[in-house]
Short mmCIF file of C-alpha atoms and ligand atoms in Angstrom, two decimals:
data_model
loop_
_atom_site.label_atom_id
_atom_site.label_comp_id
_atom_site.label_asym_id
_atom_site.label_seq_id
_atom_site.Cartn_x
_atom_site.Cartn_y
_atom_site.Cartn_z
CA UNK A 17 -24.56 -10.11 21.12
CA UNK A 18 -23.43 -12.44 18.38
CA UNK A 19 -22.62 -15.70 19.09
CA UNK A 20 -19.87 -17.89 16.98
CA UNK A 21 -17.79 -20.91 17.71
CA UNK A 22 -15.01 -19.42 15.64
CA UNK A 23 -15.03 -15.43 14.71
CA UNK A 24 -12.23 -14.76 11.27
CA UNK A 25 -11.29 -11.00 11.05
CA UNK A 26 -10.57 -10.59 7.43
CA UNK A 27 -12.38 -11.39 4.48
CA UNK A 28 -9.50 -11.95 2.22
CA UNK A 29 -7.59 -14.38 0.75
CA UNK A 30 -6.59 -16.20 3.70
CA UNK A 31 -9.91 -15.63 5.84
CA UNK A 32 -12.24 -17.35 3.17
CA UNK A 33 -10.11 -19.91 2.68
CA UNK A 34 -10.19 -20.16 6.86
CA UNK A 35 -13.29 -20.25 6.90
CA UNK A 36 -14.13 -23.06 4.47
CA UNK A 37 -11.67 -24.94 5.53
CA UNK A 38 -13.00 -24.67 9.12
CA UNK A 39 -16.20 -26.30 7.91
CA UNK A 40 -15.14 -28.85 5.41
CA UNK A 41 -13.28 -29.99 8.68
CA UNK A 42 -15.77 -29.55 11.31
CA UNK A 43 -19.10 -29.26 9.41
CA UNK A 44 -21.15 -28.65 12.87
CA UNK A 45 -19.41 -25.20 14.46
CA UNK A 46 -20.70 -22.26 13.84
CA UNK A 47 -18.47 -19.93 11.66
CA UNK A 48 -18.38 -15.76 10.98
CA UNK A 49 -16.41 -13.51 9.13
CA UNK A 50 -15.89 -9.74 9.77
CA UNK A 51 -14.94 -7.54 7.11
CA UNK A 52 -13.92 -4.03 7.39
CA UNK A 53 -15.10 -3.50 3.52
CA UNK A 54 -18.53 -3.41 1.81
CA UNK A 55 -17.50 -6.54 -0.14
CA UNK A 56 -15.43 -9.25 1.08
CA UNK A 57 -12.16 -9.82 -1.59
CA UNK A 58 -11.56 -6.50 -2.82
CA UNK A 59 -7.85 -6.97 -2.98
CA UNK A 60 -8.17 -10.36 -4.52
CA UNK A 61 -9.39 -8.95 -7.65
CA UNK A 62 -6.63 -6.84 -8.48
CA UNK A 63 -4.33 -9.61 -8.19
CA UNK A 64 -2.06 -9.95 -10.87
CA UNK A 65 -3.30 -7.32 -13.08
CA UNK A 66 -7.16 -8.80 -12.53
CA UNK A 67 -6.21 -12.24 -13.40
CA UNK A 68 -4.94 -13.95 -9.94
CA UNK A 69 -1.75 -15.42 -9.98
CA UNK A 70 -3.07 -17.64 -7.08
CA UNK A 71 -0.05 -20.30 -7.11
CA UNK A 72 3.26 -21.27 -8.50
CA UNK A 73 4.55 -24.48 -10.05
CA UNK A 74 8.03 -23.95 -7.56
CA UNK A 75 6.60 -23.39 -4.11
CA UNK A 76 9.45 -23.34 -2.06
CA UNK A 77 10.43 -21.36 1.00
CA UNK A 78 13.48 -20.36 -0.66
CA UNK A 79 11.24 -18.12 -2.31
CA UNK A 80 10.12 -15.93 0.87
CA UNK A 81 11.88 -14.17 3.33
CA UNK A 82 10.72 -13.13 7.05
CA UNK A 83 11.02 -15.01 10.49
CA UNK A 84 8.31 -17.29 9.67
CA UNK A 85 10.35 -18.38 6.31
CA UNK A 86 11.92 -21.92 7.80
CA UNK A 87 8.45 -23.07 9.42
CA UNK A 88 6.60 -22.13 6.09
CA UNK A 89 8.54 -25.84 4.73
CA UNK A 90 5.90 -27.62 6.63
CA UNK A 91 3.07 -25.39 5.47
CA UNK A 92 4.32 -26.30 1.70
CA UNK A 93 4.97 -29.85 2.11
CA UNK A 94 1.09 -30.60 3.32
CA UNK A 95 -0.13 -27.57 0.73
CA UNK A 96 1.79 -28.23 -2.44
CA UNK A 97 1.10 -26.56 -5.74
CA UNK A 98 -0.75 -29.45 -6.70
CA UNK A 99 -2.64 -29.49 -3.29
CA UNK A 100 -3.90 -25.97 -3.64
CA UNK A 101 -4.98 -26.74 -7.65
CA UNK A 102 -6.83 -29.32 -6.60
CA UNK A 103 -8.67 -27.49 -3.35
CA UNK A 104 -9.68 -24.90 -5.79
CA UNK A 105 -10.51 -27.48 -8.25
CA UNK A 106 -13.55 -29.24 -5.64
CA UNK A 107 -14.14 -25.13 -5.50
CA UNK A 108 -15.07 -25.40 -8.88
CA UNK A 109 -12.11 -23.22 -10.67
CA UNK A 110 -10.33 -24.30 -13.51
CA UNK A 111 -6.46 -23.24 -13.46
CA UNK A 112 -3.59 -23.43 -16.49
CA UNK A 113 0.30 -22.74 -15.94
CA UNK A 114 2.12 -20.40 -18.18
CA UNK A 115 5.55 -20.65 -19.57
CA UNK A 116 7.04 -18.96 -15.95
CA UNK A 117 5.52 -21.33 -13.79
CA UNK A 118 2.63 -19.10 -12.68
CA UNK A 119 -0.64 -20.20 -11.89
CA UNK A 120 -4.22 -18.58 -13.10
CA UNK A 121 -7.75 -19.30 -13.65
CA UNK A 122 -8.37 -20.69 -16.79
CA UNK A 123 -10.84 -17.60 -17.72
CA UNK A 124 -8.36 -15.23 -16.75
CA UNK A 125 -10.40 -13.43 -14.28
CA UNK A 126 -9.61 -12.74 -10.87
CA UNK A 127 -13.13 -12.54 -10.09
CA UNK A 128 -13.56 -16.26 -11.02
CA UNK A 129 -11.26 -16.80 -7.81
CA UNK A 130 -13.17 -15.09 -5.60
CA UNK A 131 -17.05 -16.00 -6.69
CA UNK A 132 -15.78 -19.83 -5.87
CA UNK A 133 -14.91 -18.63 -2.37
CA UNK A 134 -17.82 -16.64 -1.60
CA UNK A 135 -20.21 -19.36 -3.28
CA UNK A 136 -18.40 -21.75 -0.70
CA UNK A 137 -19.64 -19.67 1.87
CA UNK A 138 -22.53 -19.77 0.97
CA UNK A 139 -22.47 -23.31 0.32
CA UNK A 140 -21.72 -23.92 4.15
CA UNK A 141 -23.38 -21.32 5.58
CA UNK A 142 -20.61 -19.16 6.56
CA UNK A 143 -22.00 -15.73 8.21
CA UNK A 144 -20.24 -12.97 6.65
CA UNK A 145 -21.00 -9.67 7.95
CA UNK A 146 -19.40 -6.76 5.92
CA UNK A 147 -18.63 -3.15 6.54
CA UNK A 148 -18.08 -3.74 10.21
CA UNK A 149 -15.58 -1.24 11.67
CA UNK A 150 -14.12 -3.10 14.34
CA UNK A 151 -13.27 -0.99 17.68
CA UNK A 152 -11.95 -3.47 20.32
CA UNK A 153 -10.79 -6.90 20.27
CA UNK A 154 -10.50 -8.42 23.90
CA UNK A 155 -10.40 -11.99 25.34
CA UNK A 156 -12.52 -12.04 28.73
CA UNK A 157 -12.26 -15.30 30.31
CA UNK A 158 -12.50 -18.27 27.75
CA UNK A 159 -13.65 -16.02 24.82
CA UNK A 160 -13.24 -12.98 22.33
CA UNK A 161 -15.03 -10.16 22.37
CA UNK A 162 -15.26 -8.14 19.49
CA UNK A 163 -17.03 -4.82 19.28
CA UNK A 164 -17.95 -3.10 16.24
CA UNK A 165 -19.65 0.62 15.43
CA UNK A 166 -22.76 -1.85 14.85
CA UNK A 167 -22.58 -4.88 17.13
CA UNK A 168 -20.93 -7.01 19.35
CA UNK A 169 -19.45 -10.71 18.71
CA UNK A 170 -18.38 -12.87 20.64
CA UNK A 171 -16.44 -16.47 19.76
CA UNK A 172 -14.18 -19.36 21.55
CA UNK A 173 -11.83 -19.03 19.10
CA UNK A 174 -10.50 -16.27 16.90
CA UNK A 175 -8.36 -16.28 13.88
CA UNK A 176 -6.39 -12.72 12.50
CA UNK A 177 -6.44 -12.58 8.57
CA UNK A 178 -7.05 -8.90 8.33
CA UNK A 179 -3.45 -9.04 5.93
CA UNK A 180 -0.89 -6.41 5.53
CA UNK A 181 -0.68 -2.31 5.37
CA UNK A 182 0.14 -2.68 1.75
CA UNK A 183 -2.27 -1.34 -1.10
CA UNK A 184 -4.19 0.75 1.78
CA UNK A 185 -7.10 1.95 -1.34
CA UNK A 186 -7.65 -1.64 -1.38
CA UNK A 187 -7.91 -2.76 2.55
CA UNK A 188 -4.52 -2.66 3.56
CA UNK A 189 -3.62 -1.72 6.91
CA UNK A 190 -2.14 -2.71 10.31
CA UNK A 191 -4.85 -3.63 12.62
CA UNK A 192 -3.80 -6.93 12.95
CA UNK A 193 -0.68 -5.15 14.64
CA UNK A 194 -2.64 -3.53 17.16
CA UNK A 195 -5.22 -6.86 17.80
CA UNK A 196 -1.55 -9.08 18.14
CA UNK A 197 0.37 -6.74 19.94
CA UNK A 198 -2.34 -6.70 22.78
CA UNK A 199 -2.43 -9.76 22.91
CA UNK A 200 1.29 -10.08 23.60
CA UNK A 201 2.79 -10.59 20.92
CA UNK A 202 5.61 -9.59 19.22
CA UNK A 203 4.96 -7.51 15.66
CA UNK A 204 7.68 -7.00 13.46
CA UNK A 205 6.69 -3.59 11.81
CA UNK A 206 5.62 -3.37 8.48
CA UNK A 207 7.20 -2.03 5.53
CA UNK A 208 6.20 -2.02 2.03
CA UNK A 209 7.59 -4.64 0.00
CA UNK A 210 7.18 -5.77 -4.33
CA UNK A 211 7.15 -2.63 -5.03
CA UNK A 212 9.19 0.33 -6.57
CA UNK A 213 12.44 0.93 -5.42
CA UNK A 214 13.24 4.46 -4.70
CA UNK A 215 17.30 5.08 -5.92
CA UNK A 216 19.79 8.43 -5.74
CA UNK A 217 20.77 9.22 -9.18
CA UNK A 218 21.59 12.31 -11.65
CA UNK A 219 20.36 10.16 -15.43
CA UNK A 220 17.20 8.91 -13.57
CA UNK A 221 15.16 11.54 -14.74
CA UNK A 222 16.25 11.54 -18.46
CA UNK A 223 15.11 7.66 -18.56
CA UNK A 224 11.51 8.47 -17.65
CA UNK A 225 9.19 5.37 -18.97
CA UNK A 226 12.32 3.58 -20.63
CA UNK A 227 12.09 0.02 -20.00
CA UNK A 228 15.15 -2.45 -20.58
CA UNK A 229 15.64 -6.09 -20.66
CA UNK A 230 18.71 -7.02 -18.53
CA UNK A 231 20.07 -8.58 -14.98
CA UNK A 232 19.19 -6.29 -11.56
CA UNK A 233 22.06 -7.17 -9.14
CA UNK A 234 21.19 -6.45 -5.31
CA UNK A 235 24.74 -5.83 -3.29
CA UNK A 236 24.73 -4.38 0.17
CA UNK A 237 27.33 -2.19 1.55
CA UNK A 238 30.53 -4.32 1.00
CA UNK A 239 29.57 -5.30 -2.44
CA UNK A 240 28.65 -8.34 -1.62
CA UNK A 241 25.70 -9.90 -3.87
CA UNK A 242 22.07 -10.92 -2.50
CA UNK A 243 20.42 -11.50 -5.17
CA UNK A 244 19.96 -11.42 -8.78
CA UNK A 245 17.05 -11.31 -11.02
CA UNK A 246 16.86 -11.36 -14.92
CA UNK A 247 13.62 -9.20 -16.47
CA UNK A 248 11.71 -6.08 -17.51
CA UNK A 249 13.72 -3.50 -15.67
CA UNK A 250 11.43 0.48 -15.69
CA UNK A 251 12.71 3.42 -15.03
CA UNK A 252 10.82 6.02 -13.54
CA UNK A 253 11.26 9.18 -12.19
CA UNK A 254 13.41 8.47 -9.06
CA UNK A 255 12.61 4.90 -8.69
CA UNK A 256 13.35 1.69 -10.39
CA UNK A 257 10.62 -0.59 -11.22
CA UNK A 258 9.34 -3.70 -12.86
CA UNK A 259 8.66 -7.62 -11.34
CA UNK A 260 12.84 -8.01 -11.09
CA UNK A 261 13.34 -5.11 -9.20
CA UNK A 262 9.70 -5.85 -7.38
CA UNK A 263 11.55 -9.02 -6.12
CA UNK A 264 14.86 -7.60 -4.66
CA UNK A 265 12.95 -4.86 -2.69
CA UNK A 266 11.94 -8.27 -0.56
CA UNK A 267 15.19 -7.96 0.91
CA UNK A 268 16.81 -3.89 0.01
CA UNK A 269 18.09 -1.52 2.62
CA UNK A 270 19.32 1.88 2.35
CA UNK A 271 22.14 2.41 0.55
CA UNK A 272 22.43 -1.10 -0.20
CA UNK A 273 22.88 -0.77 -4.20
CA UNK A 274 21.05 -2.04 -7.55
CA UNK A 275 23.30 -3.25 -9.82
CA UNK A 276 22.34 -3.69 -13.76
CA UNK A 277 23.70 -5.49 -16.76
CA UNK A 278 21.91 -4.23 -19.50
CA UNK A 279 23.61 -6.76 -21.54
CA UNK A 280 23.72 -9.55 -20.23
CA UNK A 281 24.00 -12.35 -22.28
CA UNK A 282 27.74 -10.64 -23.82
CA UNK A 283 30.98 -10.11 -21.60
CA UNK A 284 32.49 -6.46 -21.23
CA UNK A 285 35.20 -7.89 -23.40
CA UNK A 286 33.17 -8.74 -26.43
CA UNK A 287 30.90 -5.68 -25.86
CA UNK A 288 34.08 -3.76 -26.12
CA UNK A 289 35.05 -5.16 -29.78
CA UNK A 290 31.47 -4.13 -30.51
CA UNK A 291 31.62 -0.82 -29.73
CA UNK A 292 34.99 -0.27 -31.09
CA UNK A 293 33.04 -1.94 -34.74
CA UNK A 294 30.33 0.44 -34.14
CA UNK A 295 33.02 3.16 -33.83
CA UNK A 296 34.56 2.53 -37.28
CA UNK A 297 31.15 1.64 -38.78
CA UNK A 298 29.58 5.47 -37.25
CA UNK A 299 32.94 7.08 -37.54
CA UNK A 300 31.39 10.52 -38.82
CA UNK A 301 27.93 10.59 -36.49
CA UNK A 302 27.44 11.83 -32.84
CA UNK A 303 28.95 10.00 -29.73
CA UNK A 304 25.31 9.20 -28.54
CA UNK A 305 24.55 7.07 -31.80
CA UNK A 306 27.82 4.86 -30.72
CA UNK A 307 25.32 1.91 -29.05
CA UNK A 308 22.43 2.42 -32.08
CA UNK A 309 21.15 -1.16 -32.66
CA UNK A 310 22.06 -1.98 -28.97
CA UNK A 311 20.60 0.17 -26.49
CA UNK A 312 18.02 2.84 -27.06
CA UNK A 313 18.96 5.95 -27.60
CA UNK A 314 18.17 7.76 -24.34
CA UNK A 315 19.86 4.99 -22.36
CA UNK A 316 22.74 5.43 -24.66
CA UNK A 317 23.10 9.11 -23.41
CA UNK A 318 22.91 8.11 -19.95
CA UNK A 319 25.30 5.76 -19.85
CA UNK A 320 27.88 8.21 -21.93
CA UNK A 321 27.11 10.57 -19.06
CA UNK A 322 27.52 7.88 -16.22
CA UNK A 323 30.91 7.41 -18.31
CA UNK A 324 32.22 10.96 -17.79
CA UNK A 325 31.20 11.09 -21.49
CA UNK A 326 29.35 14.63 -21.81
CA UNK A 327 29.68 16.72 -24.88
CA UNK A 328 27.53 15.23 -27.47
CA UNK A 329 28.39 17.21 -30.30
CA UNK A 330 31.57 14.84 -30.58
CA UNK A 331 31.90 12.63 -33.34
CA UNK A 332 31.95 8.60 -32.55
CA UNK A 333 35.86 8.94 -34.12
CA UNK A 334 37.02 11.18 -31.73
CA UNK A 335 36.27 8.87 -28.47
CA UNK A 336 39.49 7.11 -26.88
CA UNK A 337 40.03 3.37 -26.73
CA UNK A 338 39.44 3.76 -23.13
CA UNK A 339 36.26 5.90 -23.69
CA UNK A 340 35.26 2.99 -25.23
CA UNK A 341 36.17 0.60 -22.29
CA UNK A 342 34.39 3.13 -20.15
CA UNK A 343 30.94 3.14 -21.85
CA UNK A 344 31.09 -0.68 -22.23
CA UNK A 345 31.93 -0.89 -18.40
CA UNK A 346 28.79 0.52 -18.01
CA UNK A 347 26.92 -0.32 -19.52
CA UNK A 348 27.53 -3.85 -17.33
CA UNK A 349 27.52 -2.04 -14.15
CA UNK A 350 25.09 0.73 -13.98
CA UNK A 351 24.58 1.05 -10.12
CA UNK A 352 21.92 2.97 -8.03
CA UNK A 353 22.41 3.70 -4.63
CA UNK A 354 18.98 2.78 -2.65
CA UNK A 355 17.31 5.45 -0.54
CA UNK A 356 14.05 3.76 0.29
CA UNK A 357 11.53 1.10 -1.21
CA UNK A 358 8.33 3.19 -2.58
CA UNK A 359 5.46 3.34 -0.10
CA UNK A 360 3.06 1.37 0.67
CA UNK A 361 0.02 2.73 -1.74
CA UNK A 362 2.58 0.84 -4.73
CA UNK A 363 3.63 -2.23 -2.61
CA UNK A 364 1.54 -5.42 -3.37
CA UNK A 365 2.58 -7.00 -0.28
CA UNK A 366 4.56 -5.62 2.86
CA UNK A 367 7.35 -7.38 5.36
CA UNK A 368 6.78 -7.70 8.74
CA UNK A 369 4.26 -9.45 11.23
CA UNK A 370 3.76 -11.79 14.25
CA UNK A 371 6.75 -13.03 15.04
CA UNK A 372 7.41 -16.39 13.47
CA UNK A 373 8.11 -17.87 16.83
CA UNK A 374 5.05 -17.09 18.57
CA UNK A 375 3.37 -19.55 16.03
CA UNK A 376 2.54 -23.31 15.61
CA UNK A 377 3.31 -24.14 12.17
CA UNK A 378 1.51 -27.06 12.07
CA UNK A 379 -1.80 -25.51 13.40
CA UNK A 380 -1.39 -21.52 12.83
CA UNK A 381 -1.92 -21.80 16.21
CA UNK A 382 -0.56 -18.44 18.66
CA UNK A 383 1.81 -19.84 21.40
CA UNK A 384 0.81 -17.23 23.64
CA UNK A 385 -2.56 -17.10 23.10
CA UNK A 386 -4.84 -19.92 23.31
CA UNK A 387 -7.70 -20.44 20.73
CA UNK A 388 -6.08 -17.33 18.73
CA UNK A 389 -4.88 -18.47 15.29
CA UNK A 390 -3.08 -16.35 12.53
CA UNK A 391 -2.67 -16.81 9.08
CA UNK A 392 -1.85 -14.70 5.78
CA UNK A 393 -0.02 -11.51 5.20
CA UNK A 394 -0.27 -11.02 9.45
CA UNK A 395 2.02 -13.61 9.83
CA UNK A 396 5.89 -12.60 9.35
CA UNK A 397 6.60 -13.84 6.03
CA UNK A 398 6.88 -12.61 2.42
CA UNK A 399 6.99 -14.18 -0.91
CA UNK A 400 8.01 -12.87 -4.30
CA UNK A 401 5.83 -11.65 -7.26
CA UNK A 402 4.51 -15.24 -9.13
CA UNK A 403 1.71 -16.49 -6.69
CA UNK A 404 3.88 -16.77 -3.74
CA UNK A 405 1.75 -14.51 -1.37
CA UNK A 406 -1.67 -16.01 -2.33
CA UNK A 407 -0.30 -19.48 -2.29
CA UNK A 408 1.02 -18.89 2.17
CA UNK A 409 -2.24 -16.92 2.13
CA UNK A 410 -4.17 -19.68 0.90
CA UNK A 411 -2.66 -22.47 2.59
CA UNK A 412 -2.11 -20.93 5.98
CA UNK A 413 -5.67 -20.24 5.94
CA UNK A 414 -6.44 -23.98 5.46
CA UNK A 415 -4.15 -24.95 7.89
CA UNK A 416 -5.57 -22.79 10.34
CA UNK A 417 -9.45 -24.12 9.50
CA UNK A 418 -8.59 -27.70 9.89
CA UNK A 419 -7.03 -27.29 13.42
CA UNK A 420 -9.72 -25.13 15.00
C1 FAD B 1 -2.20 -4.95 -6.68
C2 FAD B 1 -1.85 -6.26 -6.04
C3 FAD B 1 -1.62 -7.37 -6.84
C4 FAD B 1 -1.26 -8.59 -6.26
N1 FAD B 1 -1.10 -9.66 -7.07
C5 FAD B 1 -0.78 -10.86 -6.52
C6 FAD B 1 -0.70 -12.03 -7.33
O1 FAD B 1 -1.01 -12.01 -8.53
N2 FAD B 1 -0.31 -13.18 -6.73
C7 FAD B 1 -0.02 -13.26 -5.40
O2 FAD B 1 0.33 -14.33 -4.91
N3 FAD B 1 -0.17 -12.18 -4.60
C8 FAD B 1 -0.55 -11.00 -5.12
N4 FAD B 1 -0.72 -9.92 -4.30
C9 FAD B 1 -0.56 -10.10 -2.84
C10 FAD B 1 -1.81 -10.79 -2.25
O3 FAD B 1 -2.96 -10.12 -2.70
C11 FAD B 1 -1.77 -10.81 -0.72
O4 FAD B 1 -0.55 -11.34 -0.29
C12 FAD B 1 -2.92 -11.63 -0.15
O5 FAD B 1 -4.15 -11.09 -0.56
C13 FAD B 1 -2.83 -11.66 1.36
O6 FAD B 1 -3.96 -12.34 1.86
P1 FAD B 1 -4.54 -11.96 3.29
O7 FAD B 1 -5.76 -12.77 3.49
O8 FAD B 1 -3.48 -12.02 4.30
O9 FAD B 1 -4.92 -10.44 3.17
P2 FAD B 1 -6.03 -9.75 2.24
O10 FAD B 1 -6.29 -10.56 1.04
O11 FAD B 1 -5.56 -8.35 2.09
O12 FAD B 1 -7.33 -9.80 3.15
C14 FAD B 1 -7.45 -9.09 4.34
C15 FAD B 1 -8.89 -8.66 4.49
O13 FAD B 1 -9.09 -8.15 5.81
C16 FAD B 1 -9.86 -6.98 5.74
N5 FAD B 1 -9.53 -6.20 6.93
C17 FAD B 1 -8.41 -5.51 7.19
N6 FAD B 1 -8.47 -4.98 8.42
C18 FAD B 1 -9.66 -5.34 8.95
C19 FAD B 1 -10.29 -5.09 10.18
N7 FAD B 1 -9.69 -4.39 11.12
N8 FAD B 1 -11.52 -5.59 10.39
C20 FAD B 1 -12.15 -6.35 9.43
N9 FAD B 1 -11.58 -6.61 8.23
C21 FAD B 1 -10.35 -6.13 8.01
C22 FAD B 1 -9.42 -6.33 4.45
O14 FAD B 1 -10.37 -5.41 3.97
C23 FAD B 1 -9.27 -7.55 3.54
O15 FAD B 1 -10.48 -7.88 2.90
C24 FAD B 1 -1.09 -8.69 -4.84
C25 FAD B 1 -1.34 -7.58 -4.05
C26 FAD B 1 -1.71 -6.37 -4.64
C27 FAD B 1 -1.97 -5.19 -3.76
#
């Protein structure tokens, strides 16, 4: 049997970052890692597109949702942006900003962010034992047991950073679930979250690949608006994609609706006058040429056809005033019903996990359990795309280290 003072499941993000943490803080306990992977910090380095998007310059918890989301303010007050730059800074890892606020290594490589973790570990002598299935996870008397296909551990205090179900080819899945829920806790399911959103609709299929600049609008049932995010908006074959959309599937439902503007920056009113100058101008061409020089041509058709606007042999001079108005309408408010957000092989990140009650903020501590900590994508909480997910992972994990 194996004997730790402090046993992290999950070498990720958050359980490195435990882990150091733990013995920059208490340099004389003895620390261990168990990963379920040949390699610690495979999901790291896909992070954002293999470059890490590790932090944000607005770290707020406006920018999260989940049951945890008011006690993360205290998490982001001690571990700032600035904080976490300048932890991974003594790690040795340069960082710049670009224009949107997000934060990367300075050589652009995800990898970067992970060698400075694992050289830590090294650096303190953190054991890290890889490819170690785990098959039970038990607290008898004042410690944890864990048993593996290989071994057995045991610890007086264990923290859960085993993350979320999302991106399952890269680690993802809900053990953590199963360790927390035996322990007593309450687990809000997961679900997959920044990802596609799946959407009912007949023009879908003609917009294959298209991608459009405009405003994503998410309204629930009564119309009512949740959210609204400005971007790259893709269309795909029954799903909507792209970082805007990515962001409202934090918070979509069934049937709640995605609304797009796919311009903007103009009111229907003015877009009106333009069409009706584009009419004149392409008096003797095809209806679907009407919006040439201001949508592309495919997304032209389909929002003709959204307008009850079918036969395309017509010539631009033969559509009505309120033809016109229709199109233009439309173009402002092209709306998809939701059915589902896209599993959880596309999600980067997935809602759900310990209740947010059943944990000390200021430690990561489990209020039912004692000596069990949680941090990272187990914990109930869930950020959008810009760094938000590695910057709770990161600092949770800290948290947790410097309170065990
Ligand atoms: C493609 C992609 C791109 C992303 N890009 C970004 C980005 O640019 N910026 C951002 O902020 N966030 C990004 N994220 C989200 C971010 O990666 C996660 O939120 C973050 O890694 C969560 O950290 P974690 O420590 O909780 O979990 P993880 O980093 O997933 O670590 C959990 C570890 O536990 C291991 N494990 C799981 N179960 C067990 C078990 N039973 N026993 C032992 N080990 C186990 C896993 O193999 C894994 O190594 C991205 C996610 C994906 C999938």
């Amino acid at each position: 049997m194996k004997k730790f003072d402090v046993i992290i499941i999950g070498g990720g993000a958050s359980g490195l970052m435990c882990a150091i943490s733990a013995k920059t803080n208490h340099p004389n306990i003895s620390v261990a890692v168990l990963e379920k992977n040949p390699r610690v910090g495979k999901k790291l380095l896909s992070t954002g597109n293999g470059r890490c998007n590790l932090t944000n310059q607005n770290i707020s918890s406006q920018k999260y949702c989940g049951s945890f989301k008011k006690q993360s303010k205290f998490i982001f007050s001690k571990y700032n942006t600035n904080e976490i730059i300048s932890v991974f800074k003594k790690l040795g890892l340069m960082t710049y900003c670009d224009n949107d606020g997000r934060y990367y290594p300075v050589c652009r490589q995800a990898s970067a962010v992970l060698d400075v973790l694992r050289f830590a570990c090294d650096r303190f002598n953190i054991n890290v034992f890889c490819e170690e299935n785990i098959k039970s996870v038990k607290k008898v008397d004042k410690n944890f047991d864990i048993k593996t296909d290989k071994d057995t551990f045991t610890a007086k205090k264990l923290v859960i950073a085993c993350g979320s179900k999302a991106a399952p080819k890269l680690g993802g899945n809900s053990s953590c679930a199963d360790y927390l829920k035996n322990f007593g806790h309450t687990f809000v399911p997961f679900s997959p979250a920044l990802c596609p959103i799946k959407v009912k609709s007949d023009i879908l299929k003609s917009l294959k690949c298209l991608r459009a600049i405009g405003k994503a609008t998410l309204a629930d049932g009564h119309n009512n608006s949740l959210k609204e995010e400005f971007g790259e908006i893709q269309f795909n074959d029954n799903a909507l994609s792209g970082i805007c959309i990515f962001n409202l599937s934090l918070y979509s439902k069934k049937n709640y609706i995605i609304k797009l503007d796919l311009m903007p920056n103009i009111s229907e009113e003015e877009l009106i006058k333009i069409l009706l100058q584009n009419q004149k101008l392409f008096g003797n061409i095809e209806i679907d040429n009407l919006m040439t020089g201001i949508l592309q041509k495919r997304l032209s058709q389909a929002i003709l056809k959204q307008s009850n606007i079918k036969d395309f042999s017509r010539l631009c001079n033969t559509l009505s005033e309120q033809e016109i108005a229709r199109a233009a309408h439309t173009v402002k408010n092209l709306d998809f019903v939701i059915i589902e957000n896209s599993g959880f092989e596309q999600a980067q990140a997935a809602r759900g996990g310990v209740a947010g009650n059943e944990i000390d903020e200021k430690t990561m501590k489990s209020k039912i359990v004692k000596n069990l900590y949680v941090c990272g994508e187990a914990v109930d909480i869930c950020g959008e795309c810009g760094g938000f997910n590695l910057h709770f992972a990161f600092a949770s994990g800290m948290i947790a280290g410097e309170n065990l």
